[in-house]
XYZ file of C-alpha atoms in Angstrom:
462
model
C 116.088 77.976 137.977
C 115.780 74.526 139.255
C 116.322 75.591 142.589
C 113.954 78.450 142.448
C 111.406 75.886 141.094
C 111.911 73.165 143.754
C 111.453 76.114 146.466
C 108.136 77.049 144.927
C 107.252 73.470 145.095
C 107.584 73.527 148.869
C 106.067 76.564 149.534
C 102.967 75.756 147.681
C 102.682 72.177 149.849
C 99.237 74.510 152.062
C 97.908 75.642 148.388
C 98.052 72.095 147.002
C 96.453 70.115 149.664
C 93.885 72.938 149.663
C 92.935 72.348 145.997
C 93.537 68.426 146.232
C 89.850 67.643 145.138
C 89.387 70.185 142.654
C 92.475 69.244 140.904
C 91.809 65.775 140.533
C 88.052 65.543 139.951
C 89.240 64.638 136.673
C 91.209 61.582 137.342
C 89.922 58.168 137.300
C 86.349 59.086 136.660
C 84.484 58.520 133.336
C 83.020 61.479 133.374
C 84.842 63.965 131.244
C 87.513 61.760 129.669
C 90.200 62.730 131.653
C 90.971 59.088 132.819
C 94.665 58.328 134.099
C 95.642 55.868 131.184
C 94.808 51.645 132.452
C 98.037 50.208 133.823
C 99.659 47.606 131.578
C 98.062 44.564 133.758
C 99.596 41.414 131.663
C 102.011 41.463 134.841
C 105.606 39.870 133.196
C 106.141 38.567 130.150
C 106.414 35.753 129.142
C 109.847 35.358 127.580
C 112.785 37.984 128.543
C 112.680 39.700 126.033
C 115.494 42.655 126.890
C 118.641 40.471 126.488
C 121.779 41.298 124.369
C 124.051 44.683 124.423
C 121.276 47.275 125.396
C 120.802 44.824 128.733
C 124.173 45.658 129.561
C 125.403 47.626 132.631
C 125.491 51.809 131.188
C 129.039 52.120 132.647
C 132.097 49.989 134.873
C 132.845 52.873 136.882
C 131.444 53.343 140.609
C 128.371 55.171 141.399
C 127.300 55.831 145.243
C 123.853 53.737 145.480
C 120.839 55.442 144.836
C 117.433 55.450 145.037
C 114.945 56.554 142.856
C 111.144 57.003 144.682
C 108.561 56.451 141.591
C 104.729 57.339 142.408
C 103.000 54.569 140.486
C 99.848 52.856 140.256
C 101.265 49.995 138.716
C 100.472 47.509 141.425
C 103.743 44.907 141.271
C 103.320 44.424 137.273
C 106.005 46.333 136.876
C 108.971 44.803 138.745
C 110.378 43.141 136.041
C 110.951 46.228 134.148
C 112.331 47.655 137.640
C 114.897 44.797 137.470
C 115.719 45.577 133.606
C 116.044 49.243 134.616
C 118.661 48.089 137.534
C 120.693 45.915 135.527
C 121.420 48.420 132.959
C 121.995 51.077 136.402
C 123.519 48.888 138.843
C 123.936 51.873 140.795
C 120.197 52.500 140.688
C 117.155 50.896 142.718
C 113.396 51.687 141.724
C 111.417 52.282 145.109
C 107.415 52.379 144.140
C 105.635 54.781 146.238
C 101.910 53.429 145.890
C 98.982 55.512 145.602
C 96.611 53.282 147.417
C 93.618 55.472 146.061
C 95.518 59.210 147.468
C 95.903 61.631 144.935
C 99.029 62.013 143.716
C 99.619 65.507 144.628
C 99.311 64.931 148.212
C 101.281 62.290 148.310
C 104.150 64.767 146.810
C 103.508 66.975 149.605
C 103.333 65.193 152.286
C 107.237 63.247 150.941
C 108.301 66.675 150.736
C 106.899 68.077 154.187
C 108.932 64.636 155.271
C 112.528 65.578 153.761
C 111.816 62.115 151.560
C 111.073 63.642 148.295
C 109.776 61.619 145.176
C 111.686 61.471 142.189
C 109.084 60.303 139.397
C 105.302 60.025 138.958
C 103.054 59.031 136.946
C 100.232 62.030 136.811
C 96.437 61.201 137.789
C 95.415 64.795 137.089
C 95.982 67.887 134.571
C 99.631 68.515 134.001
C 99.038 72.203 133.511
C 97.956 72.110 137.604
C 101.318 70.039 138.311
C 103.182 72.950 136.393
C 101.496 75.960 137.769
C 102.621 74.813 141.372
C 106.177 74.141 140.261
C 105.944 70.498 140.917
C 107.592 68.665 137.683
C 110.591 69.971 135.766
C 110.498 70.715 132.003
C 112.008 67.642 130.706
C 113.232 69.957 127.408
C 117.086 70.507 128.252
C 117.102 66.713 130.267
C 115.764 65.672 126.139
C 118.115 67.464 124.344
C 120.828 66.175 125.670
C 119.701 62.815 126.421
C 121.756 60.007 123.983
C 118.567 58.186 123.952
C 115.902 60.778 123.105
C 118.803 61.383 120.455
C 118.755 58.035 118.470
C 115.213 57.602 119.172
C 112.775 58.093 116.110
C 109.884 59.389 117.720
C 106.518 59.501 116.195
C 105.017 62.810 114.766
C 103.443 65.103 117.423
C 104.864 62.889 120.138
C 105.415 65.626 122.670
C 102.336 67.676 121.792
C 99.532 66.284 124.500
C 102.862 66.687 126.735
C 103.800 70.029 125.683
C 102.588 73.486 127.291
C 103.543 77.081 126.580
C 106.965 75.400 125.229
C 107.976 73.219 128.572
C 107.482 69.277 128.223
C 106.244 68.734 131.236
C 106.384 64.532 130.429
C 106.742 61.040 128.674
C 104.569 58.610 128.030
C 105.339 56.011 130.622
C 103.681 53.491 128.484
C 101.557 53.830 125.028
C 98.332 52.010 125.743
C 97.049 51.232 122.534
C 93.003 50.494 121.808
C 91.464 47.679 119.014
C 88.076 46.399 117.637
C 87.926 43.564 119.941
C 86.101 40.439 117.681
C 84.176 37.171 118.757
C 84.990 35.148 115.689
C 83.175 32.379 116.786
C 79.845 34.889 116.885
C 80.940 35.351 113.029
C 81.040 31.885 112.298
C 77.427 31.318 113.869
C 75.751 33.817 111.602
C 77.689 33.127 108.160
C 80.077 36.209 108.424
C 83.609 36.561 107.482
C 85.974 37.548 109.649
C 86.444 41.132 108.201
C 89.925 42.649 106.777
C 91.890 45.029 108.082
C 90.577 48.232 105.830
C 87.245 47.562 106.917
C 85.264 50.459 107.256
C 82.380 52.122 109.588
C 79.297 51.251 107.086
C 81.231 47.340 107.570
C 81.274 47.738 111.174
C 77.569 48.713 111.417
C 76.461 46.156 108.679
C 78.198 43.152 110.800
C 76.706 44.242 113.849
C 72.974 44.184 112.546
C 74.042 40.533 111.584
C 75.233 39.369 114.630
C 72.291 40.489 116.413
C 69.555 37.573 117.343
C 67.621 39.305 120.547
C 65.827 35.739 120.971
C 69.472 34.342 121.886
C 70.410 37.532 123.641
C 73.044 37.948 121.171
C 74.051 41.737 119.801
C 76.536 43.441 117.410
C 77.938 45.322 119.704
C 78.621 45.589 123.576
C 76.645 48.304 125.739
C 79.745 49.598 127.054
C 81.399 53.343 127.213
C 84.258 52.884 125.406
C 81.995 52.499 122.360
C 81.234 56.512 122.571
C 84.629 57.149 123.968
C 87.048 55.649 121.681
C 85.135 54.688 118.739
C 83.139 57.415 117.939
C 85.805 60.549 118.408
C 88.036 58.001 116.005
C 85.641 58.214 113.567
C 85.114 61.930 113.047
C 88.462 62.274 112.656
C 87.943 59.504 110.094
C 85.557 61.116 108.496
C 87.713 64.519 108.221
C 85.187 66.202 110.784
C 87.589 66.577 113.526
C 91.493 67.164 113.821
C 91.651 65.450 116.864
C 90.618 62.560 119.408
C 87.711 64.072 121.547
C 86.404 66.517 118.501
C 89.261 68.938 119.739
C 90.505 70.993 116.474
C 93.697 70.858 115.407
C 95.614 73.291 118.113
C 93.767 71.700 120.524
C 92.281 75.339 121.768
C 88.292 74.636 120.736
C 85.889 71.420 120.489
C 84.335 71.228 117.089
C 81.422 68.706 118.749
C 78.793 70.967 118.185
C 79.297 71.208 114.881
C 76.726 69.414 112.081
C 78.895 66.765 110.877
C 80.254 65.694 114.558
C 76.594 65.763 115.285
C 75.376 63.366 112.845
C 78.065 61.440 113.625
C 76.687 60.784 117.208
C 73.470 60.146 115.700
C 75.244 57.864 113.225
C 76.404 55.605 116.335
C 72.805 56.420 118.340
C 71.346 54.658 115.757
C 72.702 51.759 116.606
C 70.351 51.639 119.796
C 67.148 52.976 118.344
C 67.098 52.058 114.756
C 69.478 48.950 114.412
C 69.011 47.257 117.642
C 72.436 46.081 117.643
C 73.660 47.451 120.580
C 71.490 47.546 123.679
C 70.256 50.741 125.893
C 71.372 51.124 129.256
C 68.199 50.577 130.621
C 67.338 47.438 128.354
C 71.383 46.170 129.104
C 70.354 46.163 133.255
C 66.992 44.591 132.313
C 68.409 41.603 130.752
C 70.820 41.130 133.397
C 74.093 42.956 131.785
C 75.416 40.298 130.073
C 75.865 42.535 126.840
C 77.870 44.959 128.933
C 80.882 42.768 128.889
C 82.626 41.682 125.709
C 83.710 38.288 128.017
C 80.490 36.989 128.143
C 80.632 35.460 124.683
C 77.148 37.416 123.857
C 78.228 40.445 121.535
C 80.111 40.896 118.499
C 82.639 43.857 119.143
C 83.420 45.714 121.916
C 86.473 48.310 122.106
C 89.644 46.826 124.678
C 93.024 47.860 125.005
C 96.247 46.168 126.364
C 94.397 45.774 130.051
C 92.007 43.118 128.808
C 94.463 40.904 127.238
C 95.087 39.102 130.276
C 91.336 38.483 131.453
C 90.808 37.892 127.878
C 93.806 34.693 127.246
C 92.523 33.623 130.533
C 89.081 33.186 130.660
C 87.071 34.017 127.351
C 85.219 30.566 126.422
C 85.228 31.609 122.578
C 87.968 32.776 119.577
C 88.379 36.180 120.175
C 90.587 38.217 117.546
C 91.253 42.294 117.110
C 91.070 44.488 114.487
C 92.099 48.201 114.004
C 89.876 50.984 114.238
C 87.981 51.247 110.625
C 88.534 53.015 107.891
C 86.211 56.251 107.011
C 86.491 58.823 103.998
C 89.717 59.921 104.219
C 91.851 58.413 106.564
C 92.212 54.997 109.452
C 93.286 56.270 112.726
C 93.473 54.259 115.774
C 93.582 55.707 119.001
C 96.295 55.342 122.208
C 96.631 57.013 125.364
C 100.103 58.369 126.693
C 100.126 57.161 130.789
C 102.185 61.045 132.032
C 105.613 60.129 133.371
C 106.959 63.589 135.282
C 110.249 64.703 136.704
C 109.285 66.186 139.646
C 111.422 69.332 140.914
C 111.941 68.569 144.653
C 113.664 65.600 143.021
C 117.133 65.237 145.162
C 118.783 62.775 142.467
C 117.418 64.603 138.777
C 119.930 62.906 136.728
C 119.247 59.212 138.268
C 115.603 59.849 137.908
C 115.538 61.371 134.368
C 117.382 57.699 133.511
C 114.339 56.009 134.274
C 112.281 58.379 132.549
C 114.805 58.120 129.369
C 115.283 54.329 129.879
C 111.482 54.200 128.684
C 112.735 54.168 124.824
C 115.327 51.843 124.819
C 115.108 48.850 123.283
C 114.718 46.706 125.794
C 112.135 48.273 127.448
C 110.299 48.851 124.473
C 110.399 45.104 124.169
C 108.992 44.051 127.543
C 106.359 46.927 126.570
C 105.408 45.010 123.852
C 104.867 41.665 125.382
C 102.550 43.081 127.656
C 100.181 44.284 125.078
C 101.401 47.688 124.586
C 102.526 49.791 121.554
C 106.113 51.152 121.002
C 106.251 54.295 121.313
C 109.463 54.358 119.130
C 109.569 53.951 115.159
C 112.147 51.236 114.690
C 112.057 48.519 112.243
C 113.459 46.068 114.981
C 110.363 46.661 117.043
C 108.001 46.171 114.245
C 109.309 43.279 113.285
C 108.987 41.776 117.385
C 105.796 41.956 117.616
C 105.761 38.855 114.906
C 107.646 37.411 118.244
C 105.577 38.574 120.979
C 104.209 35.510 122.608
C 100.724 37.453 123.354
C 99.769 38.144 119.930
C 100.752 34.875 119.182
C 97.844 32.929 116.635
C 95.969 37.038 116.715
C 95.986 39.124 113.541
C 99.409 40.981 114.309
C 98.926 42.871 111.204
C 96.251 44.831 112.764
C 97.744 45.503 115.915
C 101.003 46.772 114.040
C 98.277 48.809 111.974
C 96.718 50.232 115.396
C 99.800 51.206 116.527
C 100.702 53.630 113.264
C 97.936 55.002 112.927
C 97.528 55.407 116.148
C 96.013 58.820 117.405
C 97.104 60.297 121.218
C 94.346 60.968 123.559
C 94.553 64.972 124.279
C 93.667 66.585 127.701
C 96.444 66.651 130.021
C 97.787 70.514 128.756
C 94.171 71.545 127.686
C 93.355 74.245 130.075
C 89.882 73.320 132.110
C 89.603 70.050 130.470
C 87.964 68.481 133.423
C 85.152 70.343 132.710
C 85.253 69.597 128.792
C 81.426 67.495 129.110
C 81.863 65.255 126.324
C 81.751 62.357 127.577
C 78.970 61.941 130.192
C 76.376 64.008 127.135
C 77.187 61.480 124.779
C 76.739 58.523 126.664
C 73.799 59.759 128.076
C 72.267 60.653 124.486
C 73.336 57.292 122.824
C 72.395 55.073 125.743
C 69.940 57.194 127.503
C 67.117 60.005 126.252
C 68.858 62.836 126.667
C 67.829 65.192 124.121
C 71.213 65.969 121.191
C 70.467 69.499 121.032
C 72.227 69.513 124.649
C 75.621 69.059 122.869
C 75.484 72.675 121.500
C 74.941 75.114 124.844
C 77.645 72.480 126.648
C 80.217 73.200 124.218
C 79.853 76.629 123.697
C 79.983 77.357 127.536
C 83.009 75.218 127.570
C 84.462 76.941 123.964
C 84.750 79.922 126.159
C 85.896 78.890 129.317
C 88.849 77.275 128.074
C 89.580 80.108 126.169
C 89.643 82.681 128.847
C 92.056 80.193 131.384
C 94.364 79.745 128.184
C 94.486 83.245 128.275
C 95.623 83.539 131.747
C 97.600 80.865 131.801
C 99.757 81.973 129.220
C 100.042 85.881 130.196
């Protein structure tokens, strides 16, 4: 099967660099949500934090040197973890393959049209379009007998986003987790407590009328995307209006955004800009110099940031900045994460090697250096809650909410949801809550796409 499977990955190289920029209109853009998770920029920790048994070499015996090719976007941040990876794997050597703004399905093709396959990649477009060209393995037999994936206690649903018609087609390569980002020292100047950590949405949009002081250019809350992207699909499911991130329902087969109660719960947030005035328009944002478009700039209350503004943040924010999780609404306090896609890919000459890296993702030790940089674990051990008391980047922040964030936290879908890239919620909303688009336009857009998605499930799964 494997074979048969790596052959059909070769023989579709002419079909894949034919449908290279349909496939990945989805990728990077912010236009329909289906954004290749940030990488994990904090670059290397600050303390070594993988030392002790699991650091150890896996075996004594001899291994013929090998060498694992690893698509990546990551840039150099991730060399230390290379070097954690090859100390445990002596045997083993991590080779990044950049992307260098190519998409990554091209650059498959044209290592396999070479006779210098890849091994691993992370996956910058739908995984379903990776699988349908017999490009990445199912990782489901490599799992089951994996001794990691074994002792691992993984969260609930952890394969799901990963998961399609009963192949995981990926890992998460890292968990990028997302908080209320805080300027405590905009609290202080009007009066206002720094809030707890079961605050809830009427809290969030009570503080942010406070903090607001147009003469000093000052606002609740930043002009910025990830308001509408993260924030508001959080809080239907909150609010028990939605089963999922992105007003998906539960089996992730239909959006519920047209529906009344995910409707008034964009004009919940659009009220923000027109009735509030705590959080600016785009058009008033560019006319007062976009200053409230960045959380940095010391001139807005909250703003929503995830483990890739930690380091811009410790470096160069002139105020106290703090995080909170996500807020509570009526029946629950979900947070929200992103799973980066780490793939197996079939033309893979060295499967077992490269499934090690992909496996050596939830040990300990890498779960550690994960940590330091900012990111969740993406395994439930008591060992790793109790580090991030240790982790010298949350040092003198509210831990407590960041170990809250990542319980609750809640997996961005997309990656196995058949014609997501054309899923329209996210360009609509911004351009009702910032803009003048008319909210009416949410109902047509999702029934069109109700049905779309329906019919390619349908073929996809004949």
């Amino acid at each position: 099967m494997k074979n048969k499977r790596k052959s059909a990955g070769i023989l579709s190289i002419v079909l894949i660099l034919s449908i290279i920029i349909t496939a990945c209109s989805g990728g990077n853009s912010g236009g329909n949500g289906n954004a290749a998770a940030p990488d994990n920029a904090s670059g290397t920790s600050d303390t070594n934090s993988a030392t002790g048994a699991d650091n150890e070499p896996a075996v004594a015996e001899e291994h013929d040197p090998v060498t694992i090719k690893f698509i990546s976007w990551k840039d150099g941040t991730y060399n230390e973890l290379y070097e954690l990876f090859h100390k445990k794997y002596p045997w083993i050597t991590i080779e990044q393959v950049p992307v260098n703004g190519q998409s990554i399905m091209e650059i498959i093709a044209a290592l396999e049209a070479a006779g210098t396959p890849a091994d691993v990649t992370e996956i910058d477009a739908d995984l379903i379009t990776f699988e349908q060209n017999g490009l990445v393995e199912d990782l489901t037999p490599y799992i089951d007998s994996s001794p990691i994936f074994q002792e691992a206690s993984l969260p609930q649903g952890f394969f799901d986003t990963m998961t399609f018609n009963n192949k995981k087609l990926a890992v998460p390569m890292v968990d990028v987790p997302m908080w209320v980002l805080v300027n405590k020292d905009l609290l202080a100047k009007h009066g206002v407590d720094m809030p707890p950590n079961d605050w809830t949405y009427d809290d969030f949009r009570e503080i942010a009328k406070k903090l607001t002081d147009p003469d000093a250019g000052e606002y609740g809350v930043t002009t910025q995307p990830e308001i509408q992207m993260r924030l508001l699909s959080t809080k239907a499911i909150a609010d028990g209006h939605a089963a999922n991130l992105q007003y998906m329902n539960e089996d992730f087969t239909q959006s519920v955004m047209a529906t009344p109660d995910v409707m008034n719960d964009v004009k919940w947030l659009q009220e923000f800009v027109t009735k509030d005035g705590s959080m600016q328009s785009d058009a008033a944002a560019t006319a007062s110099g976009n200053v409230t478009r960045e959380f940095i700039n010391g001139k807005t209350g909250f703003a929503i940031g995830g483990d890739w503004v930690l380091p811009d943040l410790k470096k160069n924010a002139k105020f106290n900045w703090d995080v909170l999780p996500f807020p509570r609404g009526e029946v629950s306090q979900p947070g929200y994460s992103i799973y980066g896609p780490l793939s197996l890919l079939a033309g893979s000459k060295h499967k077992e090697e490269a499934f090690l890296w992909l496996s050596f993702q939830f040990t300990m030790e890498a779960q550690k250096w994960k940590i330091d940089q900012g990111a969740n674990a993406s395994v439930a051990d008591p060992e790793l809650t109790a580090y991030y008391d240790q982790a010298p980047i949350w040092q003198d922040k509210n831990i407590e909410a960041v170990k809250i964030a990542q319980k609750n936290a809640v997996i961005q879908p997309g990656a196995t949801v058949p014609g997501w890239s054309e899923y329209n919620w996210n360009n609509i909303l911004n351009e009702i809550i910032f803009g003048e688009r008319d909210i009416n336009d949410i109902i047509p857009e999702t029934e069109a796409w109700n049905k779309k998605t329906t019919e390619l499930r349908a073929t996809l799964t004949q």
